[in-house]
mmCIF file of C-alpha atoms and ligand atoms in Angstrom:
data_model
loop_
_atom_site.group_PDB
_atom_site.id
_atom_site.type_symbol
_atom_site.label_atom_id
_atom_site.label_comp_id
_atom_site.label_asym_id
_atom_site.label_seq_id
_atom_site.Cartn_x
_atom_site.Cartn_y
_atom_site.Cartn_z
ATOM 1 C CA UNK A 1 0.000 0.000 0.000
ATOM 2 C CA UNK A 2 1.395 3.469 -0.985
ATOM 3 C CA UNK A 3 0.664 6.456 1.468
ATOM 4 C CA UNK A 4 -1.210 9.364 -0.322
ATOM 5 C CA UNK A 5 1.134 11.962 -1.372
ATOM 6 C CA UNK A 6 2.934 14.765 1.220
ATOM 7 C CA UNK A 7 5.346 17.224 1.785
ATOM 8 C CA UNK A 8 8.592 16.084 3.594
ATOM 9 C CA UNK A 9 10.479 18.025 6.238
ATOM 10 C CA UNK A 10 13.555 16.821 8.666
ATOM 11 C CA UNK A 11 14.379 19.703 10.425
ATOM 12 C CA UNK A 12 17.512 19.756 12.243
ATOM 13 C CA UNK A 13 16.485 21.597 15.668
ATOM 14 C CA UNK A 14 13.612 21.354 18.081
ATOM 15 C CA UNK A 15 13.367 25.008 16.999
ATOM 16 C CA UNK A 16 12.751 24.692 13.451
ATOM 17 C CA UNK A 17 10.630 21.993 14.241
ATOM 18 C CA UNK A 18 8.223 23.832 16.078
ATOM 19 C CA UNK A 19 8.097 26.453 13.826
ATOM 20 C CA UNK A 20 7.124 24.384 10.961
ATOM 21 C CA UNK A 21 4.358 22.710 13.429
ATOM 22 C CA UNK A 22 2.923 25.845 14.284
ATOM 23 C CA UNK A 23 3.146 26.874 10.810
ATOM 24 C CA UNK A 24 0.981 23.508 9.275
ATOM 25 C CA UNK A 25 -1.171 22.783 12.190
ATOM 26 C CA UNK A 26 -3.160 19.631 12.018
ATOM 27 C CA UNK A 27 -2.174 19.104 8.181
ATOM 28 C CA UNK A 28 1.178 18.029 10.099
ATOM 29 C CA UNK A 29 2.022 15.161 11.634
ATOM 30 C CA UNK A 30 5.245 14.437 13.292
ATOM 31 C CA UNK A 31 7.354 11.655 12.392
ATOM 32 C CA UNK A 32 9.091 9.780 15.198
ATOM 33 C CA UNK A 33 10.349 5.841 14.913
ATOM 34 C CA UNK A 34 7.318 5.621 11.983
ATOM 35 C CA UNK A 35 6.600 2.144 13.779
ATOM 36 C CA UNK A 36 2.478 3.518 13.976
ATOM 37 C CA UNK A 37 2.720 6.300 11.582
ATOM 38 C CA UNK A 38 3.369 4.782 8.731
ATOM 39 C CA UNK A 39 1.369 1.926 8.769
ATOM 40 C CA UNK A 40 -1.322 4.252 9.259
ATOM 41 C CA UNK A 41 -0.361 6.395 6.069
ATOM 42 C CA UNK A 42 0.033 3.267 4.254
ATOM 43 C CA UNK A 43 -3.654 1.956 5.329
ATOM 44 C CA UNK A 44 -4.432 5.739 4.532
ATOM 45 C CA UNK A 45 -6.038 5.765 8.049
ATOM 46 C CA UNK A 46 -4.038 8.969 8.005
ATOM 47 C CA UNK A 47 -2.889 11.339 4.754
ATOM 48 C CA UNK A 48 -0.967 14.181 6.459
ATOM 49 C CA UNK A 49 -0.151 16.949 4.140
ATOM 50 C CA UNK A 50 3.194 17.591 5.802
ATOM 51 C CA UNK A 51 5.231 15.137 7.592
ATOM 52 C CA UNK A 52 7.396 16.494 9.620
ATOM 53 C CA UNK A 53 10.656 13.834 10.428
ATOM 54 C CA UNK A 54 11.624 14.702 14.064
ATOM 55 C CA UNK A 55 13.515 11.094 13.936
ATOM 56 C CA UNK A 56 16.737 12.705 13.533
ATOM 57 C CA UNK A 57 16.743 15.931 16.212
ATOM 58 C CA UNK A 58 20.239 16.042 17.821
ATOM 59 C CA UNK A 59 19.585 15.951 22.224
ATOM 60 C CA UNK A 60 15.918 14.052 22.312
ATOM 61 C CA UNK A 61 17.243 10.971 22.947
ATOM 62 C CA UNK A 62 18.376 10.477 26.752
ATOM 63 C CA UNK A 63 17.716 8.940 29.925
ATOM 64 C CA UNK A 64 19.524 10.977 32.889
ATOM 65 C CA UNK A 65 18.459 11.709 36.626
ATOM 66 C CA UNK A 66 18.002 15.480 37.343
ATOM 67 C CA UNK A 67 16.313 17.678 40.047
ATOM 68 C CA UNK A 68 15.451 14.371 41.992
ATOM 69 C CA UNK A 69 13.905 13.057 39.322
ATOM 70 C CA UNK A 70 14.440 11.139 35.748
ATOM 71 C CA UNK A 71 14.352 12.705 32.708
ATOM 72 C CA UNK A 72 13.930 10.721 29.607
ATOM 73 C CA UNK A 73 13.578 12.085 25.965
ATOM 74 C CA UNK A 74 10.793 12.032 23.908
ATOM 75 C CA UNK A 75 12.797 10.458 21.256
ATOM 76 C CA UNK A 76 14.480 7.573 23.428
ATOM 77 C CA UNK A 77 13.652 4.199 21.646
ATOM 78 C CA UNK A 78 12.090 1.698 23.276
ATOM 79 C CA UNK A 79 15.625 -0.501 23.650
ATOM 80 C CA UNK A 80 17.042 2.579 25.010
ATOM 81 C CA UNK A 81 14.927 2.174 27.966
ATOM 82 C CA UNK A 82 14.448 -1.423 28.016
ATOM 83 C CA UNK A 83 18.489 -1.434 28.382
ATOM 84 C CA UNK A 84 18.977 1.105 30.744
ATOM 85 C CA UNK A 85 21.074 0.939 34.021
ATOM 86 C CA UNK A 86 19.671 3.738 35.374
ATOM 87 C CA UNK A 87 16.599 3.167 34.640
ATOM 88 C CA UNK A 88 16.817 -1.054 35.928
ATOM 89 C CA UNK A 89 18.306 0.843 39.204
ATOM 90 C CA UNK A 90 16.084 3.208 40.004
ATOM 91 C CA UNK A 91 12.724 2.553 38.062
ATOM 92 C CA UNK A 92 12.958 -0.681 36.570
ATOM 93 C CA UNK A 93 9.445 -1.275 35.935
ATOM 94 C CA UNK A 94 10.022 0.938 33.206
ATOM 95 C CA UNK A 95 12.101 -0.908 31.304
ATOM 96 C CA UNK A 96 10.452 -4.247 32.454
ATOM 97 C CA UNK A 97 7.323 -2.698 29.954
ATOM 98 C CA UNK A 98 9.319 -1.505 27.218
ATOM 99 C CA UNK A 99 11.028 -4.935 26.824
ATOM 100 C CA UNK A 100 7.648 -6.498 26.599
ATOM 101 C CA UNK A 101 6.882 -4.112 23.136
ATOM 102 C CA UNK A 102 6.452 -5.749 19.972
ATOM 103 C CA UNK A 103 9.609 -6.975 18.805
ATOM 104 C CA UNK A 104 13.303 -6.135 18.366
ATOM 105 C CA UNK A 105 12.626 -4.188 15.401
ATOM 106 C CA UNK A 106 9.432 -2.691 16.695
ATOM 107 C CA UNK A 107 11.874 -1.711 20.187
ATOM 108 C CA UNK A 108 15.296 -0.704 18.260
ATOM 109 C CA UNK A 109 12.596 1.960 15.992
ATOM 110 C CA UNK A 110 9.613 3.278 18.090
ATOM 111 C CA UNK A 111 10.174 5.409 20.505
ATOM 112 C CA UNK A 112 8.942 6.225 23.805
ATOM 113 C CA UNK A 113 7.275 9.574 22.972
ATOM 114 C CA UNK A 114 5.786 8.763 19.527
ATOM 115 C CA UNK A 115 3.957 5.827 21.725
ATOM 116 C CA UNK A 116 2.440 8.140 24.303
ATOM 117 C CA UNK A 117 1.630 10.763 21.887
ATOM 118 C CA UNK A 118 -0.085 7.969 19.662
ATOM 119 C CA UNK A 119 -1.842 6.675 22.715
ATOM 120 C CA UNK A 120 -3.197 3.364 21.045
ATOM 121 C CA UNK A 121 -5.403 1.372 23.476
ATOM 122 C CA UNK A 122 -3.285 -1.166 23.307
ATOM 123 C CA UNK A 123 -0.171 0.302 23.754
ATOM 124 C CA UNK A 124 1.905 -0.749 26.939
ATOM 125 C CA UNK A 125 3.917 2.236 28.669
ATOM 126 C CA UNK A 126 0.754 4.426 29.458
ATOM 127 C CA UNK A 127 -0.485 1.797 32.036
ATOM 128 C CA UNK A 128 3.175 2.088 33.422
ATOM 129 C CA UNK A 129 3.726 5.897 32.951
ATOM 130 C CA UNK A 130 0.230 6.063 34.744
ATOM 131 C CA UNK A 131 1.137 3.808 37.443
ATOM 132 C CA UNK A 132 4.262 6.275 38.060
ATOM 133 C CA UNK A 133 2.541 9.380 38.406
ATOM 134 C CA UNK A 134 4.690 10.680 35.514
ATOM 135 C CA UNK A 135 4.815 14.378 33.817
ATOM 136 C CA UNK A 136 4.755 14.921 30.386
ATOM 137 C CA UNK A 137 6.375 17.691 28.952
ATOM 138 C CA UNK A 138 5.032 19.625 25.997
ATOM 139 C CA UNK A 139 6.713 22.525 24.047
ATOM 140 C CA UNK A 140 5.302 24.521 21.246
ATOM 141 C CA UNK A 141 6.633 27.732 20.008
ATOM 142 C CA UNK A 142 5.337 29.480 23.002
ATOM 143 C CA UNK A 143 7.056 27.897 25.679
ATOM 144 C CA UNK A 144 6.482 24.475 27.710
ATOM 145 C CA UNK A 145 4.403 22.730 29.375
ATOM 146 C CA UNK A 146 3.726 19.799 32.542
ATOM 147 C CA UNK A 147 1.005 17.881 31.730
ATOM 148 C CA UNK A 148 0.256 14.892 34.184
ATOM 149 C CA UNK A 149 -0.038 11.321 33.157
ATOM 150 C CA UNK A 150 -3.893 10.967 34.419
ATOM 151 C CA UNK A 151 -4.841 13.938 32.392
ATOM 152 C CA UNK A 152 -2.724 13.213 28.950
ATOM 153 C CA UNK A 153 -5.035 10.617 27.753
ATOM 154 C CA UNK A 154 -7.880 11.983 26.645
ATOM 155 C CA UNK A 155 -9.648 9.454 23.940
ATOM 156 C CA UNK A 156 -8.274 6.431 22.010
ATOM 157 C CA UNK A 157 -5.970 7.730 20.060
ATOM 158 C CA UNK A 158 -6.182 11.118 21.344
ATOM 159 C CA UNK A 159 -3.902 12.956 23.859
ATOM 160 C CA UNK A 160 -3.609 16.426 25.929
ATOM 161 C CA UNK A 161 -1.603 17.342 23.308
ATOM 162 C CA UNK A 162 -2.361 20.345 20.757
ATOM 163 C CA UNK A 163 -1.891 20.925 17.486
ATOM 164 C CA UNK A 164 1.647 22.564 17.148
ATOM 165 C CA UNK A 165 3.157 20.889 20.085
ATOM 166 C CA UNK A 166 5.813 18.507 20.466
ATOM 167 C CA UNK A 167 6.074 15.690 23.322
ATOM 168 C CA UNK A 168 9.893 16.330 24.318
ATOM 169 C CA UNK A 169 9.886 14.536 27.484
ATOM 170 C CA UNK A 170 8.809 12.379 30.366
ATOM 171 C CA UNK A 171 9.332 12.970 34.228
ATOM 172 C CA UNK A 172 9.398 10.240 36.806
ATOM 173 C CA UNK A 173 10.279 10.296 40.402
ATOM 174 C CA UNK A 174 12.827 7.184 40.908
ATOM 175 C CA UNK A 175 11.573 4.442 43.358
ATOM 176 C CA UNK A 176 11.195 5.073 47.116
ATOM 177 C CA UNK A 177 12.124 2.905 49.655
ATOM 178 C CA UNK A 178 9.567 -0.091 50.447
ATOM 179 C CA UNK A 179 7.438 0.705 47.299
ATOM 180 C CA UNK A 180 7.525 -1.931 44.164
ATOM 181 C CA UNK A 181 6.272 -1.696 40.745
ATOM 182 C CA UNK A 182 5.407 -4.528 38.296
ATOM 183 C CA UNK A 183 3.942 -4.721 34.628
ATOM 184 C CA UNK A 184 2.188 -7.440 33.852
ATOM 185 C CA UNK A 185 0.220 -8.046 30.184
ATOM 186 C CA UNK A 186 -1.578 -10.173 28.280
ATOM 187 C CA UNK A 187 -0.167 -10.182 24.706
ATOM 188 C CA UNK A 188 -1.914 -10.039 21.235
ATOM 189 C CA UNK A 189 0.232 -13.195 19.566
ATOM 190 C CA UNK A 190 0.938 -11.625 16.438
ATOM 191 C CA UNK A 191 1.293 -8.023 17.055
ATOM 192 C CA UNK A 192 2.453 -7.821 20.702
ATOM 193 C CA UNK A 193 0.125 -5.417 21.710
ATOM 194 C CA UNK A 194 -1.691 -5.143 24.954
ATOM 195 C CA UNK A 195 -5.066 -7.587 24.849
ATOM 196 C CA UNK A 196 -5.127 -6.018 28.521
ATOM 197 C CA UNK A 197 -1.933 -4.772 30.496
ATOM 198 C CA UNK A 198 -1.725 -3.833 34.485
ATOM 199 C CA UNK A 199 0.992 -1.512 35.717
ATOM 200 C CA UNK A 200 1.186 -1.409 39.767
ATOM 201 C CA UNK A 201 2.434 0.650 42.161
ATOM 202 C CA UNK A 202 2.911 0.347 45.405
ATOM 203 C CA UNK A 203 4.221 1.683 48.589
ATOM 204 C CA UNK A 204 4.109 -0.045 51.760
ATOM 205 C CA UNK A 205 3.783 1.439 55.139
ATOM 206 C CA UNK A 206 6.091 0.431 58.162
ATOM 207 C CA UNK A 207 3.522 -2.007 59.653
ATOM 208 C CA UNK A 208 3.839 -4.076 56.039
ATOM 209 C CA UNK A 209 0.163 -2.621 55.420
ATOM 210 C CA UNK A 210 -0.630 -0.204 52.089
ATOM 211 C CA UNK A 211 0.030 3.002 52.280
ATOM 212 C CA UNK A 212 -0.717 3.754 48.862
ATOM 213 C CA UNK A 213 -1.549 2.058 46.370
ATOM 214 C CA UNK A 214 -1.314 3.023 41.946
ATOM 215 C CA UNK A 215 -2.656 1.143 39.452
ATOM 216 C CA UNK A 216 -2.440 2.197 35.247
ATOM 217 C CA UNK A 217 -5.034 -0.107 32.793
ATOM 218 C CA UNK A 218 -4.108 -0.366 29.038
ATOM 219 C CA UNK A 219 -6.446 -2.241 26.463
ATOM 220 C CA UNK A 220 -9.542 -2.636 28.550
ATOM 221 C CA UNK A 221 -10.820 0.347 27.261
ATOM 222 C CA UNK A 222 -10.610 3.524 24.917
ATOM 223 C CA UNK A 223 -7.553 4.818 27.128
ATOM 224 C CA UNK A 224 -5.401 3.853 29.360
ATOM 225 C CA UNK A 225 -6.343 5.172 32.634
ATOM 226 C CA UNK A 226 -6.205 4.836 36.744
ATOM 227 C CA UNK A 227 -8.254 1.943 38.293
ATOM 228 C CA UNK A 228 -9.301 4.210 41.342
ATOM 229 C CA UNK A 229 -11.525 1.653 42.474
ATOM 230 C CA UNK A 230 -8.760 -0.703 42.968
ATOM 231 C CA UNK A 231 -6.116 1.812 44.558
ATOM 232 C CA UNK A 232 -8.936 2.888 46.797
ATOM 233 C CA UNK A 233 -10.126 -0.565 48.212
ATOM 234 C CA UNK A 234 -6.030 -0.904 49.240
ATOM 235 C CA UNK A 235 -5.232 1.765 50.591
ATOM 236 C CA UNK A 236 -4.579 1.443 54.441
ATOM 237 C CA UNK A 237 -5.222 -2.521 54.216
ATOM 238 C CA UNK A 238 -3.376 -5.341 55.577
ATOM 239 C CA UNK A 239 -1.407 -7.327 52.265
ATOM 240 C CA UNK A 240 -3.441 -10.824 51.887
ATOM 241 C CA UNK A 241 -4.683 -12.587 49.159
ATOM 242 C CA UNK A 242 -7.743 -12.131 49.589
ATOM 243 C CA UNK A 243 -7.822 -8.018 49.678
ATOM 244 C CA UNK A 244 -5.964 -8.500 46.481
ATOM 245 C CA UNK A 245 -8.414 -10.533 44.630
ATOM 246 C CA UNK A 246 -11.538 -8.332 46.012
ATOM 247 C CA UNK A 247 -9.435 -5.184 44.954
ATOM 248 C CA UNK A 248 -8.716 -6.461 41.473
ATOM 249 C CA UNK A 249 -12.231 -7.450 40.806
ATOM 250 C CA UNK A 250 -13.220 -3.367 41.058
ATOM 251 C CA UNK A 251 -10.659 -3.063 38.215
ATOM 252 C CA UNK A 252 -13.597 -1.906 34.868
ATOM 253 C CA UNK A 253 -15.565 0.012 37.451
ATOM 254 C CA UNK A 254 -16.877 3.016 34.927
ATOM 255 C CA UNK A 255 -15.179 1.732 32.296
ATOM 256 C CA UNK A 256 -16.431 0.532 28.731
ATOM 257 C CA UNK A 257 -14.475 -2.410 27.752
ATOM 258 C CA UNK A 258 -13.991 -2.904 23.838
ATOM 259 C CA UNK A 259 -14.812 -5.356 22.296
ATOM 260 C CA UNK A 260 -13.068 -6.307 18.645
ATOM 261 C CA UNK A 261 -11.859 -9.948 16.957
ATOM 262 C CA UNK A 262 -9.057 -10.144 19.075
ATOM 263 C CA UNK A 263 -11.262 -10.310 22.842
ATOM 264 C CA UNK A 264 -14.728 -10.053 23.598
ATOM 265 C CA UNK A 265 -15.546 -7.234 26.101
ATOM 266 C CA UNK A 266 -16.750 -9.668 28.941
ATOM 267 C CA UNK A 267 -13.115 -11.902 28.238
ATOM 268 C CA UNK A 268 -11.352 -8.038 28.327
ATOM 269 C CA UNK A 269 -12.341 -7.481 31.962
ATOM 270 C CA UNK A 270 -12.228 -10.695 33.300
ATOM 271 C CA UNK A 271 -8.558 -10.818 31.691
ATOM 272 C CA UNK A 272 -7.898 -7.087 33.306
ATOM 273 C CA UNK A 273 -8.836 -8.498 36.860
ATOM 274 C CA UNK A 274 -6.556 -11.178 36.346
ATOM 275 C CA UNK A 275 -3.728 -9.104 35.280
ATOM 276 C CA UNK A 276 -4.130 -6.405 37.757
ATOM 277 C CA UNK A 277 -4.232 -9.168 40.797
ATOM 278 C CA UNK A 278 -0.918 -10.287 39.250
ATOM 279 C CA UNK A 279 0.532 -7.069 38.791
ATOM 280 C CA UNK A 280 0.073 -6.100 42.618
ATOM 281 C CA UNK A 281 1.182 -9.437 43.663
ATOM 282 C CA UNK A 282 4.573 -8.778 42.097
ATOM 283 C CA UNK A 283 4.787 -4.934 43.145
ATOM 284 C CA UNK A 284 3.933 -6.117 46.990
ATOM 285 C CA UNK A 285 6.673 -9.119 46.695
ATOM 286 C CA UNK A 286 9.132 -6.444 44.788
ATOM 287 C CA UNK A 287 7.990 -3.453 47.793
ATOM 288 C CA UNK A 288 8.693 -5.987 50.558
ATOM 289 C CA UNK A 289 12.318 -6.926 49.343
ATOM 290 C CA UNK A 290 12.923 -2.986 48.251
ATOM 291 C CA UNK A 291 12.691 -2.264 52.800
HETATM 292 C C1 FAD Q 1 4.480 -4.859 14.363
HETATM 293 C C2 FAD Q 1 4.305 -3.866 15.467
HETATM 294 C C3 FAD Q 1 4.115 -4.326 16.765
HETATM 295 C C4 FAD Q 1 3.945 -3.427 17.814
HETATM 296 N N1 FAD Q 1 3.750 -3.908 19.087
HETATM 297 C C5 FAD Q 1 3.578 -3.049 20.096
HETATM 298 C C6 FAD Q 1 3.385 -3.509 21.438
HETATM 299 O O1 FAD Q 1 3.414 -4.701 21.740
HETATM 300 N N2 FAD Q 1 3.204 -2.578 22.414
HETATM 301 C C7 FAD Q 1 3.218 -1.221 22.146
HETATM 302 O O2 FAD Q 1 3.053 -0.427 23.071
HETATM 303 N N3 FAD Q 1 3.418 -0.756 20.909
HETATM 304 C C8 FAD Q 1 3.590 -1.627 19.876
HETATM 305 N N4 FAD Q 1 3.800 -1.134 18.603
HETATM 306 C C9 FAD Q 1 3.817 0.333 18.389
HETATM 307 C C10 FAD Q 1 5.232 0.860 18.583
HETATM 308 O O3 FAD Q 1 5.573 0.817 19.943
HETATM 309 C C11 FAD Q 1 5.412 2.297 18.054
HETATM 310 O O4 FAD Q 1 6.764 2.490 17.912
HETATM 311 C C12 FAD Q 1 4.919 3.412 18.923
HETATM 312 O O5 FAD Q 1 3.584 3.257 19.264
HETATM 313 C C13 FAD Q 1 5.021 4.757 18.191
HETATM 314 O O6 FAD Q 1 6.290 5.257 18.306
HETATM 315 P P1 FAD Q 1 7.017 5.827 17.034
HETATM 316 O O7 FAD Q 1 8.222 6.503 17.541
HETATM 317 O O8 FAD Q 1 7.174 4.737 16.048
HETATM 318 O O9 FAD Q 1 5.972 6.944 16.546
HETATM 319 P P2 FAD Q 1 5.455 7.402 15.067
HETATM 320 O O10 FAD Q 1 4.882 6.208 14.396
HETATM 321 O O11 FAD Q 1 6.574 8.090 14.381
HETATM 322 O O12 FAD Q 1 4.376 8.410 15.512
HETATM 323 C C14 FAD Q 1 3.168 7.994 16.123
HETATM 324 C C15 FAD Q 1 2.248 9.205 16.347
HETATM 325 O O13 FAD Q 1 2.771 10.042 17.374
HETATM 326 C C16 FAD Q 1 3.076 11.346 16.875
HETATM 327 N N5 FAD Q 1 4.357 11.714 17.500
HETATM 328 C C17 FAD Q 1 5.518 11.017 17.442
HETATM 329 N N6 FAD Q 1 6.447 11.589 18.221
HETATM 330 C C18 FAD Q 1 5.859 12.686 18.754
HETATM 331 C C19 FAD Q 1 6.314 13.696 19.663
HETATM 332 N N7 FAD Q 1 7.548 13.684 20.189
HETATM 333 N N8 FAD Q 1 5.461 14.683 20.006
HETATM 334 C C20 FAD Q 1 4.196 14.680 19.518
HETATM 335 N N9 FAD Q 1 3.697 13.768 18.668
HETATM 336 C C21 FAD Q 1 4.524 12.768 18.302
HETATM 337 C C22 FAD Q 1 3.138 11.201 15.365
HETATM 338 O O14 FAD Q 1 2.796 12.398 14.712
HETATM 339 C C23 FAD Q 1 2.111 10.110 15.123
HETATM 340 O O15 FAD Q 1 0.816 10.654 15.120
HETATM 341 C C24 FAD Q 1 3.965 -2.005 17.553
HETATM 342 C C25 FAD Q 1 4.174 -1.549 16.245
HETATM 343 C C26 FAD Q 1 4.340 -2.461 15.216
HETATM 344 C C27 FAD Q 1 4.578 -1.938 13.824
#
């Protein structure tokens, strides 16, 4: 399948490529690691006017800890932060997701900000970067912006984001003593993608009880979001089995599970329950040796 026909840009500085952004407005579309892009264009699901090629931008590609907090760059692939030693010291959940992306070609191209900014429902870091309280940075020709994880999903496919701004990067505060994180998902065989995926989040209090509890869905429904129904039946409880299977069963409270050829809507939830009782088990077991 051939795309329709567009204008190409690679501009060589965040700069310029804001400029040309503001300039084309929603005939633009930005061009990252291509990995959901182009299929798109090539389904002509999408037929951008201007593509603007941010692949190549010198200084969007990082992972580094600063201000008490780590900084990673819109343009970081998904290897980048699967391999990271930073990243397996001091948030390793993060890099526990992106290794469970696609495939080695699908990790060594996309990257982590063309998947936020994409937001597919199946997509596997929002769960995580919801899980993680994250910030997501914006910049447009006007200056920057913080968005926060719970309010940058917006629709399926749609984001916080406006026309004429560019994702440059994500904020996470590294992992506190006695809290654990785990991502657990179940995969579409042949595409990788999310069927459902739970990202947990958990800090223990000094007792061994819950003193706080996060919890990021993927693929249950339009968009990734929070299951406060779950984080609120833990919070302040004793760690059993038991208050983990109750709590897990709140996880599609207000939600409207999809339903397509890969899963059924009623298989969806009763898939996210089981994923999201897995999840926590691991981020308890992972809080509990973190002391
Ligand atoms: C075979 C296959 C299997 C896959 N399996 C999985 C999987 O298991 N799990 C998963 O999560 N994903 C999966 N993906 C998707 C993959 O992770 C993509 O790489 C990712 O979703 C998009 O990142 P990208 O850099 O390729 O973005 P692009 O395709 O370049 O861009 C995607 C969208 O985001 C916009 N965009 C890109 N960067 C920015 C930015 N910095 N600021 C604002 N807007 C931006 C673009 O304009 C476009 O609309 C798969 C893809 C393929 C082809």
């Amino acid at each position: 399948m051939i795309p329709a026909p567009f204008e190409y840009h690679a501009p060589k500085t965040l700069e310029e490529a804001l400029r040309l952004v503001q300039r084309h407005g929603d005939e633009a579309k930005l061009l990252a690691g291509g990995h959901s892009l182009l299929p798109l264009m090539k389904l002509r699901l999408a037929a951008p006017r201007y593509v603007i090629d941010i692949g190549n931008l010198r200084g969007m590609s990082y992972i580094r800890e600063e201000n008490g907090h780590i900084a990673i760059g819109a343009l970081t692939t998904h290897a980048d932060v699967e391999g990271s030693a930073l990243l397996e010291l001091k948030c390793p959940v993060l890099a526990e997701t992106a290794a469970q992306i696609g495939d080695v070609q699908v990790r060594n191209r996309g990257t982590i900000g063309g998947s936020l900014a994409h937001a597919d429902p199946g997509a596997d870091y929002p769960a995580t970067i919801l899980a993680l309280d994250a910030e997501i940075i914006a910049a447009s020709t006007s200056g920057t912006r913080t968005i926060p994880a719970r309010d940058f999903f917006v629709d399926m496919l749609t984001t916080q984001l406006h026309p004429g701004e560019i994702l440059t990067q994500i904020r996470i505060v590294p992992r506190r003593p006695q809290s654990g994180a785990a991502y657990e998902k179940l995969h579409q065989p042949a595409s990788g993608f999310a069927i459902v995926g739970a990202a947990a989040n958990v800090l223990l209090a000094k007792g061994g009880k819950i003193e706080q509890a996060a919890v990021g869905i993927t693929g249950l429904a339009a968009k990734a979001f929070r299951a406060d129904a779950v984080e609120r039946a833990l919070a302040g409880k004793a760690v059993s089995e038991k208050l983990i299977d109750d709590a897990a069963r709140n996880v599609g409270q207000g939600t409207e599970p999809l339903s397509d050829l890969h899963a059924s809507a009623e298989y969806r939830r009763e898939m996210a329950r089981v994923f999201t009782r897995r999840a926590l088990t691991r981020a308890i077991e992972r809080a509990r040796g973190n002391a």
